[in-house]
Amino acid sequence: VFVSAFSFGFGPVTWLVLSEIYPVEIRGRAFAFCNSFNWAANLFISLSFLDLIGTIGLSWTFLLYGLTAVLGLGFIYLFVPETKGQSLAEIDQQFQKRRFTLSFGHRQNSTGIPYSRIEISAAS
């Protein structure tokens, strides 16, 4: 039941969101990195599952996994915007607008478009 529900629910959402959230310039590399991280996390869970059951018991193991899922839902609700009915360009523009702008001593362009100042010399 879990596998069936996951394949109709959160399963495909991961691949859909990963293909939309990165700018076109780095989309391939970022998708590859996230895909590798996803498989590494799955490997870690698979390898630690039996050890967790032996250490804390079956019910606590599933409680831990359930709490992790609830935290994931909270993260999705707070930080992942709705993209239904939008083109890739609109989604890209939406992700350029950051909810929580992190600036470490430098000012970022509000439109997300890199620009540089052009010096024009007077030819006289």
Short mmCIF file of N, CA and C in Angstrom, two decimals:
data_model
loop_
_atom_site.label_atom_id
_atom_site.label_comp_id
_atom_site.label_asym_id
_atom_site.label_seq_id
_atom_site.Cartn_x
_atom_site.Cartn_y
_atom_site.Cartn_z
N VAL A 1 0.84 -1.19 0.00
CA VAL A 1 0.00 0.00 0.00
C VAL A 1 0.88 1.25 0.00
N PHE A 2 1.95 1.22 0.81
CA PHE A 2 2.84 2.39 0.88
C PHE A 2 3.46 2.68 -0.48
N VAL A 3 3.99 1.65 -1.14
CA VAL A 3 4.64 1.84 -2.43
C VAL A 3 3.65 2.37 -3.47
N SER A 4 2.44 1.84 -3.46
CA SER A 4 1.42 2.31 -4.40
C SER A 4 1.05 3.76 -4.13
N ALA A 5 0.86 4.10 -2.85
CA ALA A 5 0.51 5.48 -2.50
C ALA A 5 1.65 6.43 -2.84
N PHE A 6 2.87 6.00 -2.59
CA PHE A 6 4.02 6.85 -2.88
C PHE A 6 4.17 7.08 -4.38
N SER A 7 3.89 6.06 -5.18
CA SER A 7 4.04 6.23 -6.63
C SER A 7 2.98 7.16 -7.22
N PHE A 8 1.85 7.33 -6.53
CA PHE A 8 0.83 8.28 -6.98
C PHE A 8 0.94 9.62 -6.29
N GLY A 9 1.73 9.72 -5.22
CA GLY A 9 1.82 10.95 -4.44
C GLY A 9 3.15 11.65 -4.58
N PHE A 10 3.98 11.51 -3.55
CA PHE A 10 5.25 12.23 -3.51
C PHE A 10 6.30 11.70 -4.48
N GLY A 11 6.20 10.48 -4.91
CA GLY A 11 7.21 9.89 -5.78
C GLY A 11 7.53 10.71 -7.01
N PRO A 12 6.56 10.99 -7.88
CA PRO A 12 6.86 11.76 -9.09
C PRO A 12 7.08 13.24 -8.83
N VAL A 13 6.62 13.75 -7.69
CA VAL A 13 6.76 15.18 -7.41
C VAL A 13 8.23 15.57 -7.33
N THR A 14 9.05 14.69 -6.75
CA THR A 14 10.47 14.99 -6.63
C THR A 14 11.09 15.25 -7.99
N TRP A 15 10.81 14.38 -8.95
CA TRP A 15 11.42 14.53 -10.27
C TRP A 15 10.85 15.73 -11.00
N LEU A 16 9.60 16.03 -10.81
CA LEU A 16 8.99 17.18 -11.45
C LEU A 16 9.57 18.49 -10.92
N VAL A 17 9.64 18.62 -9.61
CA VAL A 17 10.15 19.85 -9.02
C VAL A 17 11.62 20.04 -9.36
N LEU A 18 12.41 18.96 -9.31
CA LEU A 18 13.83 19.09 -9.63
C LEU A 18 14.05 19.55 -11.06
N SER A 19 13.17 19.18 -11.97
CA SER A 19 13.35 19.61 -13.36
C SER A 19 12.91 21.05 -13.58
N GLU A 20 12.26 21.66 -12.61
CA GLU A 20 11.74 23.02 -12.79
C GLU A 20 12.48 24.09 -11.99
N ILE A 21 13.11 23.77 -10.88
CA ILE A 21 13.54 24.83 -9.97
C ILE A 21 14.88 25.46 -10.30
N TYR A 22 15.65 24.85 -11.17
CA TYR A 22 16.98 25.39 -11.44
C TYR A 22 16.99 26.19 -12.73
N PRO A 23 17.82 27.25 -12.78
CA PRO A 23 17.94 28.02 -14.02
C PRO A 23 18.46 27.13 -15.15
N VAL A 24 18.14 27.53 -16.37
CA VAL A 24 18.49 26.72 -17.54
C VAL A 24 20.00 26.50 -17.63
N GLU A 25 20.80 27.48 -17.22
CA GLU A 25 22.25 27.39 -17.37
C GLU A 25 22.85 26.24 -16.57
N ILE A 26 22.27 25.92 -15.41
CA ILE A 26 22.85 24.88 -14.55
C ILE A 26 21.91 23.71 -14.33
N ARG A 27 20.80 23.68 -15.04
CA ARG A 27 19.77 22.68 -14.77
C ARG A 27 20.29 21.25 -14.85
N GLY A 28 21.07 20.92 -15.85
CA GLY A 28 21.57 19.55 -16.02
C GLY A 28 22.47 19.12 -14.88
N ARG A 29 23.43 19.98 -14.54
CA ARG A 29 24.36 19.64 -13.45
C ARG A 29 23.66 19.60 -12.10
N ALA A 30 22.77 20.55 -11.85
CA ALA A 30 22.06 20.58 -10.58
C ALA A 30 21.13 19.38 -10.44
N PHE A 31 20.47 19.00 -11.53
CA PHE A 31 19.59 17.84 -11.50
C PHE A 31 20.40 16.58 -11.22
N ALA A 32 21.57 16.47 -11.84
CA ALA A 32 22.43 15.30 -11.61
C ALA A 32 22.90 15.25 -10.16
N PHE A 33 23.26 16.40 -9.59
CA PHE A 33 23.69 16.43 -8.19
C PHE A 33 22.56 16.03 -7.26
N CYS A 34 21.38 16.60 -7.47
CA CYS A 34 20.24 16.28 -6.62
C CYS A 34 19.81 14.82 -6.77
N ASN A 35 19.88 14.30 -7.96
CA ASN A 35 19.55 12.91 -8.20
C ASN A 35 20.54 12.01 -7.44
N SER A 36 21.82 12.33 -7.49
CA SER A 36 22.82 11.57 -6.75
C SER A 36 22.59 11.65 -5.26
N PHE A 37 22.25 12.84 -4.77
CA PHE A 37 21.96 13.00 -3.35
C PHE A 37 20.73 12.19 -2.94
N ASN A 38 19.72 12.16 -3.78
CA ASN A 38 18.51 11.39 -3.52
C ASN A 38 18.83 9.90 -3.40
N TRP A 39 19.62 9.38 -4.33
CA TRP A 39 19.99 7.97 -4.28
C TRP A 39 20.87 7.67 -3.07
N ALA A 40 21.76 8.59 -2.70
CA ALA A 40 22.59 8.39 -1.52
C ALA A 40 21.74 8.36 -0.24
N ALA A 41 20.74 9.24 -0.17
CA ALA A 41 19.84 9.24 0.99
C ALA A 41 19.04 7.95 1.05
N ASN A 42 18.58 7.47 -0.11
CA ASN A 42 17.86 6.19 -0.13
C ASN A 42 18.76 5.04 0.30
N LEU A 43 20.01 5.06 -0.11
CA LEU A 43 20.96 4.02 0.30
C LEU A 43 21.19 4.07 1.81
N PHE A 44 21.35 5.28 2.35
CA PHE A 44 21.55 5.43 3.79
C PHE A 44 20.36 4.89 4.59
N ILE A 45 19.16 5.20 4.15
CA ILE A 45 17.96 4.71 4.84
C ILE A 45 17.87 3.20 4.74
N SER A 46 18.16 2.66 3.56
CA SER A 46 18.09 1.20 3.38
C SER A 46 19.11 0.48 4.25
N LEU A 47 20.32 1.03 4.34
CA LEU A 47 21.36 0.37 5.13
C LEU A 47 21.16 0.53 6.63
N SER A 48 20.51 1.60 7.06
CA SER A 48 20.35 1.83 8.50
C SER A 48 19.03 1.31 9.05
N PHE A 49 18.11 0.87 8.19
CA PHE A 49 16.78 0.48 8.64
C PHE A 49 16.82 -0.67 9.65
N LEU A 50 17.51 -1.74 9.34
CA LEU A 50 17.55 -2.89 10.26
C LEU A 50 18.31 -2.57 11.54
N ASP A 51 19.36 -1.76 11.44
CA ASP A 51 20.08 -1.34 12.64
C ASP A 51 19.19 -0.50 13.55
N LEU A 52 18.39 0.39 12.96
CA LEU A 52 17.46 1.20 13.76
C LEU A 52 16.42 0.33 14.45
N ILE A 53 15.89 -0.64 13.75
CA ILE A 53 14.90 -1.54 14.36
C ILE A 53 15.53 -2.27 15.53
N GLY A 54 16.76 -2.74 15.36
CA GLY A 54 17.45 -3.45 16.44
C GLY A 54 17.77 -2.55 17.62
N THR A 55 18.02 -1.28 17.36
CA THR A 55 18.42 -0.35 18.42
C THR A 55 17.22 0.26 19.16
N ILE A 56 16.27 0.82 18.42
CA ILE A 56 15.17 1.55 19.07
C ILE A 56 13.82 0.86 18.92
N GLY A 57 13.73 -0.20 18.17
CA GLY A 57 12.47 -0.92 18.01
C GLY A 57 11.72 -0.50 16.77
N LEU A 58 10.78 -1.34 16.38
CA LEU A 58 10.03 -1.12 15.14
C LEU A 58 9.14 0.12 15.21
N SER A 59 8.40 0.27 16.31
CA SER A 59 7.47 1.41 16.39
C SER A 59 8.21 2.74 16.45
N TRP A 60 9.32 2.81 17.16
CA TRP A 60 10.08 4.06 17.22
C TRP A 60 10.74 4.38 15.88
N THR A 61 11.15 3.34 15.15
CA THR A 61 11.74 3.56 13.84
C THR A 61 10.72 4.20 12.90
N PHE A 62 9.51 3.65 12.88
CA PHE A 62 8.49 4.23 12.00
C PHE A 62 8.00 5.58 12.51
N LEU A 63 8.04 5.80 13.80
CA LEU A 63 7.71 7.12 14.33
C LEU A 63 8.75 8.14 13.86
N LEU A 64 10.03 7.75 13.89
CA LEU A 64 11.09 8.63 13.41
C LEU A 64 10.91 8.95 11.93
N TYR A 65 10.62 7.94 11.12
CA TYR A 65 10.38 8.17 9.70
C TYR A 65 9.13 9.03 9.48
N GLY A 66 8.09 8.81 10.27
CA GLY A 66 6.87 9.61 10.16
C GLY A 66 7.11 11.07 10.51
N LEU A 67 7.88 11.32 11.57
CA LEU A 67 8.20 12.71 11.94
C LEU A 67 9.03 13.38 10.86
N THR A 68 9.93 12.63 10.25
CA THR A 68 10.71 13.18 9.15
C THR A 68 9.81 13.55 7.97
N ALA A 69 8.81 12.72 7.70
CA ALA A 69 7.86 13.02 6.62
C ALA A 69 7.05 14.27 6.94
N VAL A 70 6.64 14.43 8.20
CA VAL A 70 5.89 15.63 8.59
C VAL A 70 6.76 16.87 8.44
N LEU A 71 8.03 16.79 8.83
CA LEU A 71 8.94 17.92 8.63
C LEU A 71 9.10 18.23 7.14
N GLY A 72 9.16 17.19 6.32
CA GLY A 72 9.24 17.40 4.87
C GLY A 72 8.01 18.09 4.33
N LEU A 73 6.84 17.70 4.82
CA LEU A 73 5.60 18.38 4.40
C LEU A 73 5.61 19.85 4.80
N GLY A 74 6.09 20.13 6.01
CA GLY A 74 6.18 21.52 6.45
C GLY A 74 7.12 22.33 5.57
N PHE A 75 8.25 21.74 5.20
CA PHE A 75 9.19 22.42 4.32
C PHE A 75 8.56 22.70 2.96
N ILE A 76 7.88 21.71 2.42
CA ILE A 76 7.23 21.88 1.11
C ILE A 76 6.17 22.97 1.18
N TYR A 77 5.37 22.96 2.23
CA TYR A 77 4.31 23.96 2.37
C TYR A 77 4.89 25.37 2.48
N LEU A 78 5.98 25.53 3.21
CA LEU A 78 6.53 26.86 3.46
C LEU A 78 7.42 27.38 2.33
N PHE A 79 8.17 26.50 1.65
CA PHE A 79 9.21 26.98 0.76
C PHE A 79 9.03 26.64 -0.72
N VAL A 80 8.17 25.71 -1.07
CA VAL A 80 8.03 25.32 -2.47
C VAL A 80 6.75 25.95 -3.03
N PRO A 81 6.88 26.89 -3.98
CA PRO A 81 5.69 27.57 -4.50
C PRO A 81 4.91 26.68 -5.47
N GLU A 82 3.66 27.03 -5.66
CA GLU A 82 2.78 26.30 -6.59
C GLU A 82 3.19 26.64 -8.02
N THR A 83 3.29 25.63 -8.87
CA THR A 83 3.69 25.83 -10.26
C THR A 83 2.65 25.33 -11.25
N LYS A 84 1.48 24.97 -10.78
CA LYS A 84 0.45 24.42 -11.66
C LYS A 84 -0.02 25.49 -12.65
N GLY A 85 -0.05 25.12 -13.93
CA GLY A 85 -0.55 26.01 -14.96
C GLY A 85 0.42 27.11 -15.39
N GLN A 86 1.68 27.02 -14.98
CA GLN A 86 2.66 28.03 -15.34
C GLN A 86 3.66 27.46 -16.34
N SER A 87 4.16 28.32 -17.20
CA SER A 87 5.20 27.89 -18.14
C SER A 87 6.53 27.82 -17.42
N LEU A 88 7.53 27.18 -18.05
CA LEU A 88 8.86 27.10 -17.43
C LEU A 88 9.47 28.48 -17.23
N ALA A 89 9.20 29.41 -18.14
CA ALA A 89 9.71 30.77 -18.00
C ALA A 89 9.10 31.46 -16.78
N GLU A 90 7.80 31.28 -16.58
CA GLU A 90 7.15 31.87 -15.41
C GLU A 90 7.65 31.25 -14.12
N ILE A 91 7.88 29.93 -14.14
CA ILE A 91 8.40 29.25 -12.96
C ILE A 91 9.82 29.74 -12.66
N ASP A 92 10.63 29.89 -13.71
CA ASP A 92 11.99 30.38 -13.54
C ASP A 92 11.98 31.78 -12.94
N GLN A 93 11.07 32.63 -13.42
CA GLN A 93 10.97 33.98 -12.89
C GLN A 93 10.51 33.96 -11.43
N GLN A 94 9.61 33.05 -11.11
CA GLN A 94 9.12 32.95 -9.74
C GLN A 94 10.23 32.51 -8.79
N PHE A 95 11.09 31.61 -9.23
CA PHE A 95 12.19 31.17 -8.38
C PHE A 95 13.31 32.19 -8.30
N GLN A 96 13.36 33.12 -9.25
CA GLN A 96 14.35 34.19 -9.17
C GLN A 96 14.01 35.14 -8.02
N LYS A 97 12.72 35.31 -7.74
CA LYS A 97 12.30 36.12 -6.60
C LYS A 97 12.45 35.26 -5.36
N ARG A 98 13.32 35.62 -4.51
CA ARG A 98 13.57 34.80 -3.32
C ARG A 98 12.73 35.32 -2.17
N ARG A 99 12.14 34.39 -1.42
CA ARG A 99 11.37 34.79 -0.23
C ARG A 99 12.29 35.33 0.84
N PHE A 100 13.36 34.61 1.08
CA PHE A 100 14.32 35.00 2.11
C PHE A 100 15.65 35.26 1.44
N THR A 101 15.92 36.53 1.14
CA THR A 101 17.14 36.88 0.43
C THR A 101 18.32 36.81 1.38
N LEU A 102 19.32 36.05 0.98
CA LEU A 102 20.55 35.97 1.75
C LEU A 102 21.58 36.85 1.09
N SER A 103 21.99 37.89 1.77
CA SER A 103 23.03 38.74 1.20
C SER A 103 24.18 38.78 2.19
N PHE A 104 25.32 38.42 1.71
CA PHE A 104 26.51 38.39 2.55
C PHE A 104 27.45 39.51 2.13
N GLY A 105 27.07 40.73 2.40
CA GLY A 105 27.93 41.86 2.12
C GLY A 105 27.87 42.37 0.69
N HIS A 106 27.07 41.79 -0.18
CA HIS A 106 26.95 42.30 -1.53
C HIS A 106 25.47 42.43 -1.88
N ARG A 107 25.20 43.36 -2.73
CA ARG A 107 23.82 43.63 -3.10
C ARG A 107 23.45 42.82 -4.32
N GLN A 108 22.27 42.20 -4.28
CA GLN A 108 21.83 41.39 -5.40
C GLN A 108 20.82 42.16 -6.23
N ASN A 109 20.82 41.89 -7.50
CA ASN A 109 19.88 42.50 -8.43
C ASN A 109 18.49 41.93 -8.12
N SER A 110 17.49 42.78 -7.99
CA SER A 110 16.15 42.32 -7.61
C SER A 110 15.46 41.52 -8.71
N THR A 111 15.85 41.71 -9.96
CA THR A 111 15.21 40.97 -11.04
C THR A 111 15.87 39.62 -11.28
N GLY A 112 17.03 39.38 -10.70
CA GLY A 112 17.71 38.12 -10.89
C GLY A 112 18.49 38.04 -12.19
N ILE A 113 18.53 39.15 -12.95
CA ILE A 113 19.25 39.17 -14.22
C ILE A 113 20.61 39.81 -13.99
N PRO A 114 21.70 39.08 -14.32
CA PRO A 114 23.01 39.67 -14.12
C PRO A 114 23.22 40.85 -15.08
N TYR A 115 23.83 41.89 -14.59
CA TYR A 115 24.11 43.04 -15.44
C TYR A 115 25.47 43.61 -15.07
N SER A 116 26.01 44.38 -15.95
CA SER A 116 27.27 45.08 -15.68
C SER A 116 27.16 46.49 -16.25
N ARG A 117 27.89 47.39 -15.64
CA ARG A 117 27.87 48.79 -16.06
C ARG A 117 28.76 48.95 -17.30
N ILE A 118 28.28 49.69 -18.28
CA ILE A 118 29.03 49.91 -19.52
C ILE A 118 29.57 51.33 -19.49
N GLU A 119 30.85 51.46 -19.68
CA GLU A 119 31.49 52.79 -19.73
C GLU A 119 31.47 53.29 -21.17
N ILE A 120 30.94 54.49 -21.37
CA ILE A 120 30.87 55.07 -22.71
C ILE A 120 31.82 56.29 -22.72
N SER A 121 32.74 56.27 -23.62
CA SER A 121 33.66 57.40 -23.71
C SER A 121 33.17 58.35 -24.80
N ALA A 122 33.37 59.63 -24.54
CA ALA A 122 32.95 60.64 -25.52
C ALA A 122 34.00 60.72 -26.62
N ALA A 123 33.57 60.44 -27.83
CA ALA A 123 34.49 60.51 -28.99
C ALA A 123 34.38 61.88 -29.61
N SER A 124 35.32 62.81 -29.22
CA SER A 124 35.25 64.15 -29.79
C SER A 124 36.57 64.58 -30.33
#
